[in-house]
PDB file of C-alpha atoms in Angstrom:
ATOM      1  CA  MET A 207      -0.042  -0.028   0.007  1.00  0.00           C
ATOM      2  CA  LEU A 208       1.327   3.433  -0.924  1.00  0.00           C
ATOM      3  CA  GLU A 209       4.621   2.072  -2.227  1.00  0.00           C
ATOM      4  CA  ALA A 210       5.693   5.262  -4.033  1.00  0.00           C
ATOM      5  CA  LEU A 211       5.178   7.434  -0.940  1.00  0.00           C
ATOM      6  CA  LYS A 212       7.034   4.859   1.196  1.00  0.00           C
ATOM      7  CA  LYS A 213       9.965   5.079  -1.238  1.00  0.00           C
ATOM      8  CA  GLU A 214       9.744   8.828  -1.039  1.00  0.00           C
ATOM      9  CA  VAL A 215       9.848   8.958   2.842  1.00  0.00           C
ATOM     10  CA  VAL A 216      12.911   6.646   2.835  1.00  0.00           C
ATOM     11  CA  ALA A 217      14.760   9.073   0.311  1.00  0.00           C
ATOM     12  CA  ILE A 218      13.819  12.061   2.483  1.00  0.00           C
ATOM     13  CA  ALA A 219      15.019  10.338   5.652  1.00  0.00           C
ATOM     14  CA  ARG A 220      18.347   9.428   4.065  1.00  0.00           C
ATOM     15  CA  GLN A 221      18.916  13.006   2.656  1.00  0.00           C
ATOM     16  CA  ALA A 222      18.287  14.347   6.147  1.00  0.00           C
ATOM     17  CA  GLU A 223      20.803  11.921   7.504  1.00  0.00           C
ATOM     18  CA  ALA A 224      23.507  12.624   4.693  1.00  0.00           C
ATOM     19  CA  SER A 225      23.058  16.413   5.347  1.00  0.00           C
ATOM     20  CA  GLY A 226      23.509  16.173   8.943  1.00  0.00           C
ATOM     21  CA  LEU A 227      20.194  17.032  10.231  1.00  0.00           C
ATOM     22  CA  CYS A 228      19.921  13.841  12.182  1.00  0.00           C
ATOM     23  CA  ARG A 229      21.951  10.779  12.858  1.00  0.00           C
ATOM     24  CA  HIS A 230      21.445   7.008  12.955  1.00  0.00           C
ATOM     25  CA  LYS A 231      17.992   6.521  14.546  1.00  0.00           C
ATOM     26  CA  SER A 232      17.110  10.111  15.521  1.00  0.00           C
ATOM     27  CA  GLY A 233      14.491  11.997  13.682  1.00  0.00           C
ATOM     28  CA  ASN A 234      11.505  10.934  11.930  1.00  0.00           C
ATOM     29  CA  PHE A 235       9.546  11.603   8.696  1.00  0.00           C
ATOM     30  CA  SER A 236       5.997  11.274   7.296  1.00  0.00           C
ATOM     31  CA  ILE A 237       4.078  11.998   4.152  1.00  0.00           C
ATOM     32  CA  ARG A 238       0.239  11.991   3.949  1.00  0.00           C
ATOM     33  CA  ASP A 239      -1.527  10.511   0.871  1.00  0.00           C
ATOM     34  CA  GLN A 240      -3.882  13.137  -0.623  1.00  0.00           C
ATOM     35  CA  GLU A 241      -6.368  10.537  -1.884  1.00  0.00           C
ATOM     36  CA  THR A 242      -6.808   8.338   1.320  1.00  0.00           C
ATOM     37  CA  GLY A 243      -5.518  10.752   4.084  1.00  0.00           C
ATOM     38  CA  TYR A 244      -3.287   7.824   5.285  1.00  0.00           C
ATOM     39  CA  VAL A 245       0.085   8.740   6.494  1.00  0.00           C
ATOM     40  CA  VAL A 246       3.312   6.799   5.717  1.00  0.00           C
ATOM     41  CA  VAL A 247       5.675   7.175   8.497  1.00  0.00           C
ATOM     42  CA  THR A 248       9.327   6.021   9.442  1.00  0.00           C
ATOM     43  CA  PRO A 249       9.471   3.250  12.019  1.00  0.00           C
ATOM     44  CA  ALA A 250      10.875   3.342  15.459  1.00  0.00           C
ATOM     45  CA  ALA A 251      14.508   2.402  16.212  1.00  0.00           C
ATOM     46  CA  VAL A 252      15.728   1.688  12.588  1.00  0.00           C
ATOM     47  CA  ASP A 253      19.011   3.109  11.484  1.00  0.00           C
ATOM     48  CA  ARG A 254      18.580   4.956   8.229  1.00  0.00           C
ATOM     49  CA  ALA A 255      21.546   2.951   6.638  1.00  0.00           C
ATOM     50  CA  GLU A 256      19.347  -0.016   7.009  1.00  0.00           C
ATOM     51  CA  LEU A 257      15.991   1.645   6.282  1.00  0.00           C
ATOM     52  CA  THR A 258      13.996   0.420   3.208  1.00  0.00           C
ATOM     53  CA  TYR A 259      10.658   1.019   2.012  1.00  0.00           C
ATOM     54  CA  TYR A 260       9.615  -2.322   3.403  1.00  0.00           C
ATOM     55  CA  ASP A 261      10.081  -0.883   6.891  1.00  0.00           C
ATOM     56  CA  ILE A 262       7.682   2.065   6.381  1.00  0.00           C
ATOM     57  CA  CYS A 263       4.432   2.037   8.403  1.00  0.00           C
ATOM     58  CA  VAL A 264       0.967   3.268   7.235  1.00  0.00           C
ATOM     59  CA  VAL A 265      -1.405   4.810   9.724  1.00  0.00           C
ATOM     60  CA  ASP A 266      -4.540   6.851   9.684  1.00  0.00           C
ATOM     61  CA  LEU A 267      -5.095  10.198  11.347  1.00  0.00           C
ATOM     62  CA  ASN A 268      -6.367   8.387  14.502  1.00  0.00           C
ATOM     63  CA  ALA A 269      -3.036   6.625  14.944  1.00  0.00           C
ATOM     64  CA  CYS A 270      -4.652   3.213  13.918  1.00  0.00           C
ATOM     65  CA  VAL A 271      -1.763   1.163  12.317  1.00  0.00           C
ATOM     66  CA  LEU A 272      -3.012   0.048   8.821  1.00  0.00           C
ATOM     67  CA  GLU A 273       0.226  -1.564   7.801  1.00  0.00           C
ATOM     68  CA  ALA A 274       3.451  -2.394   9.575  1.00  0.00           C
ATOM     69  CA  PRO A 275       6.127  -5.032   8.623  1.00  0.00           C
ATOM     70  CA  GLU A 276       6.561  -7.720  11.404  1.00  0.00           C
ATOM     71  CA  GLY A 277       8.830  -6.365  14.157  1.00  0.00           C
ATOM     72  CA  ARG A 278       8.305  -2.724  13.120  1.00  0.00           C
ATOM     73  CA  LYS A 279       6.024  -0.004  14.664  1.00  0.00           C
ATOM     74  CA  PRO A 280       5.613   3.619  13.679  1.00  0.00           C
ATOM     75  CA  THR A 281       7.999   6.179  15.282  1.00  0.00           C
ATOM     76  CA  SER A 282       7.384   7.086  18.922  1.00  0.00           C
ATOM     77  CA  GLU A 283       6.740  10.612  17.631  1.00  0.00           C
ATOM     78  CA  LEU A 284       3.692   9.552  15.626  1.00  0.00           C
ATOM     79  CA  LEU A 285       1.391  11.680  17.643  1.00  0.00           C
ATOM     80  CA  LEU A 286       3.530  14.765  17.007  1.00  0.00           C
ATOM     81  CA  HIS A 287       3.058  14.030  13.162  1.00  0.00           C
ATOM     82  CA  LEU A 288      -0.621  13.424  13.341  1.00  0.00           C
ATOM     83  CA  GLU A 289      -1.122  16.661  15.349  1.00  0.00           C
ATOM     84  CA  ALA A 290       0.518  18.707  12.519  1.00  0.00           C
ATOM     85  CA  TYR A 291      -1.773  17.021   9.942  1.00  0.00           C
ATOM     86  CA  LYS A 292      -4.881  17.553  11.957  1.00  0.00           C
ATOM     87  CA  ARG A 293      -4.042  21.310  12.478  1.00  0.00           C
ATOM     88  CA  ARG A 294      -2.953  21.856   8.993  1.00  0.00           C
ATOM     89  CA  PRO A 295      -5.076  20.206   6.240  1.00  0.00           C
ATOM     90  CA  ASP A 296      -2.854  21.988   3.655  1.00  0.00           C
ATOM     91  CA  ILE A 297       0.255  20.131   4.502  1.00  0.00           C
ATOM     92  CA  GLY A 298       1.411  16.819   2.906  1.00  0.00           C
ATOM     93  CA  ALA A 299       4.596  16.178   4.854  1.00  0.00           C
ATOM     94  CA  VAL A 300       6.234  16.555   8.337  1.00  0.00           C
ATOM     95  CA  VAL A 301       9.896  16.402   8.996  1.00  0.00           C
ATOM     96  CA  HIS A 302      11.185  16.229  12.620  1.00  0.00           C
ATOM     97  CA  THR A 303      15.005  16.538  13.092  1.00  0.00           C
ATOM     98  CA  HIS A 304      17.581  16.890  15.816  1.00  0.00           C
ATOM     99  CA  SER A 305      19.815  19.165  13.974  1.00  0.00           C
ATOM    100  CA  ARG A 306      22.722  20.738  15.937  1.00  0.00           C
ATOM    101  CA  PHE A 307      21.923  24.463  16.118  1.00  0.00           C
ATOM    102  CA  ALA A 308      18.279  24.297  16.041  1.00  0.00           C
ATOM    103  CA  THR A 309      18.353  21.836  18.960  1.00  0.00           C
ATOM    104  CA  ALA A 310      20.691  24.183  20.754  1.00  0.00           C
ATOM    105  CA  PHE A 311      18.149  26.922  20.392  1.00  0.00           C
ATOM    106  CA  ALA A 312      15.468  24.569  21.582  1.00  0.00           C
ATOM    107  CA  VAL A 313      17.402  23.543  24.659  1.00  0.00           C
ATOM    108  CA  LEU A 314      18.054  27.151  25.543  1.00  0.00           C
ATOM    109  CA  LYS A 315      14.325  27.792  24.969  1.00  0.00           C
ATOM    110  CA  LYS A 316      15.218  30.601  22.606  1.00  0.00           C
ATOM    111  CA  ASP A 317      13.155  31.580  19.577  1.00  0.00           C
ATOM    112  CA  ILE A 318      14.901  31.988  16.367  1.00  0.00           C
ATOM    113  CA  PRO A 319      14.468  35.508  15.036  1.00  0.00           C
ATOM    114  CA  ALA A 320      13.758  36.300  11.393  1.00  0.00           C
ATOM    115  CA  ILE A 321      17.376  37.069  10.410  1.00  0.00           C
ATOM    116  CA  VAL A 322      17.506  35.721   6.791  1.00  0.00           C
ATOM    117  CA  TYR A 323      14.795  35.900   4.280  1.00  0.00           C
ATOM    118  CA  GLU A 324      14.419  32.079   3.980  1.00  0.00           C
ATOM    119  CA  GLY A 325      13.731  31.777   7.680  1.00  0.00           C
ATOM    120  CA  ALA A 326      11.475  34.675   7.899  1.00  0.00           C
ATOM    121  CA  ALA A 327       8.837  32.682   5.985  1.00  0.00           C
ATOM    122  CA  LEU A 328       8.930  29.750   8.364  1.00  0.00           C
ATOM    123  CA  GLY A 329       7.721  31.511  11.543  1.00  0.00           C
ATOM    124  CA  GLY A 330       4.228  32.881  12.157  1.00  0.00           C
ATOM    125  CA  ALA A 331       3.060  36.298  11.095  1.00  0.00           C
ATOM    126  CA  ASP A 332       6.171  38.023  12.691  1.00  0.00           C
ATOM    127  CA  GLY A 333       8.558  35.563  11.150  1.00  0.00           C
ATOM    128  CA  ILE A 334       9.978  34.178  14.374  1.00  0.00           C
ATOM    129  CA  ILE A 335      10.406  30.437  14.758  1.00  0.00           C
ATOM    130  CA  ARG A 336       8.863  29.847  18.286  1.00  0.00           C
ATOM    131  CA  VAL A 337       9.679  27.180  20.844  1.00  0.00           C
ATOM    132  CA  ALA A 338       6.837  24.972  21.836  1.00  0.00           C
ATOM    133  CA  SER A 339       6.503  24.225  25.500  1.00  0.00           C
ATOM    134  CA  TYR A 340       8.257  20.897  26.871  1.00  0.00           C
ATOM    135  CA  GLY A 341       6.450  17.558  26.259  1.00  0.00           C
ATOM    136  CA  ARG A 342       8.245  14.406  26.903  1.00  0.00           C
ATOM    137  CA  PRO A 343       9.124  12.706  23.496  1.00  0.00           C
ATOM    138  CA  GLY A 344       6.490  10.491  22.369  1.00  0.00           C
ATOM    139  CA  THR A 345       3.770  11.682  24.617  1.00  0.00           C
ATOM    140  CA  PRO A 346       0.370  13.332  23.905  1.00  0.00           C
ATOM    141  CA  ALA A 347       1.754  16.445  25.704  1.00  0.00           C
ATOM    142  CA  LEU A 348       4.487  16.820  23.118  1.00  0.00           C
ATOM    143  CA  ALA A 349       1.933  16.653  20.362  1.00  0.00           C
ATOM    144  CA  ALA A 350      -0.321  19.160  22.127  1.00  0.00           C
ATOM    145  CA  SER A 351       2.604  21.607  22.549  1.00  0.00           C
ATOM    146  CA  ILE A 352       2.729  22.367  18.880  1.00  0.00           C
ATOM    147  CA  SER A 353      -1.050  22.716  18.318  1.00  0.00           C
ATOM    148  CA  GLY A 354      -1.244  26.606  18.380  1.00  0.00           C
ATOM    149  CA  LEU A 355       2.130  27.348  16.882  1.00  0.00           C
ATOM    150  CA  ILE A 356       1.907  24.871  13.846  1.00  0.00           C
ATOM    151  CA  GLN A 357      -1.342  26.455  12.685  1.00  0.00           C
ATOM    152  CA  SER A 358       0.473  29.609  11.653  1.00  0.00           C
ATOM    153  CA  ALA A 359       4.008  28.590  11.098  1.00  0.00           C
ATOM    154  CA  ASP A 360       5.946  25.934   9.085  1.00  0.00           C
ATOM    155  CA  ALA A 361       8.607  25.481  11.603  1.00  0.00           C
ATOM    156  CA  VAL A 362       8.510  24.957  15.324  1.00  0.00           C
ATOM    157  CA  LEU A 363      11.230  24.285  17.732  1.00  0.00           C
ATOM    158  CA  LEU A 364      10.556  21.530  20.427  1.00  0.00           C
ATOM    159  CA  GLU A 365      11.698  22.605  23.860  1.00  0.00           C
ATOM    160  CA  SER A 366      14.932  20.524  24.723  1.00  0.00           C
ATOM    161  CA  HIS A 367      14.317  18.211  21.808  1.00  0.00           C
ATOM    162  CA  GLY A 368      14.610  19.355  18.080  1.00  0.00           C
ATOM    163  CA  VAL A 369      12.794  20.988  15.219  1.00  0.00           C
ATOM    164  CA  LEU A 370       9.548  20.252  13.276  1.00  0.00           C
ATOM    165  CA  THR A 371       8.922  21.437   9.880  1.00  0.00           C
ATOM    166  CA  VAL A 372       5.989  20.961   7.418  1.00  0.00           C
ATOM    167  CA  ASP A 373       4.880  21.766   3.779  1.00  0.00           C
ATOM    168  CA  LYS A 374       2.924  20.462   0.907  1.00  0.00           C
ATOM    169  CA  THR A 375       5.750  18.134  -0.101  1.00  0.00           C
ATOM    170  CA  ALA A 376       8.466  16.174   1.717  1.00  0.00           C
ATOM    171  CA  LYS A 377      11.198  17.835  -0.408  1.00  0.00           C
ATOM    172  CA  GLU A 378       9.880  21.226   0.741  1.00  0.00           C
ATOM    173  CA  ALA A 379       9.507  20.372   4.435  1.00  0.00           C
ATOM    174  CA  LEU A 380      13.116  19.039   4.342  1.00  0.00           C
ATOM    175  CA  LEU A 381      14.355  22.157   2.638  1.00  0.00           C
ATOM    176  CA  LYS A 382      12.657  24.214   5.475  1.00  0.00           C
ATOM    177  CA  ALA A 383      14.431  22.064   8.132  1.00  0.00           C
ATOM    178  CA  HIS A 384      17.653  23.267   6.335  1.00  0.00           C
ATOM    179  CA  TYR A 385      16.699  26.680   6.518  1.00  0.00           C
ATOM    180  CA  VAL A 386      15.958  26.453  10.285  1.00  0.00           C
ATOM    181  CA  GLU A 387      19.581  24.938  10.687  1.00  0.00           C
TER     182      GLU A 387
END
């Protein structure tokens, strides 16, 4: 099911790794199918060097697993991805990375001001990339922390955690993660 999107999400995950936005098993990626509304998402605890499209999980917006290979389950950050899709019907992809500089801002609880043009378009109306309040990774509290911010911004820092970017395509969501970094 959704083989082309599975291959695309693997490619995006590998590009994020190759460019240094995340390492090994950190970070996670998803793409929403426009026809079904289903989401293809990277699995938990699989190193991207070993990741194939056979490992990718398919879920609905209620977090029901529709397809997962034996021994695989969706990323622990699934609720975070689904919250973004629920708040933003216009987006088709979510990228969550643990890039070095963006994560440093998130740990320090410092918003990223609109310094360069590319970054200014990622924040809300004022162009500032805000830090969402802390939520333990993999919990409903983390998902809830982005609810208000993601409605008007394409990038959100996750306090003491990393960064989340969204767009219509996975390629553009990944590009936004690079701009944040």
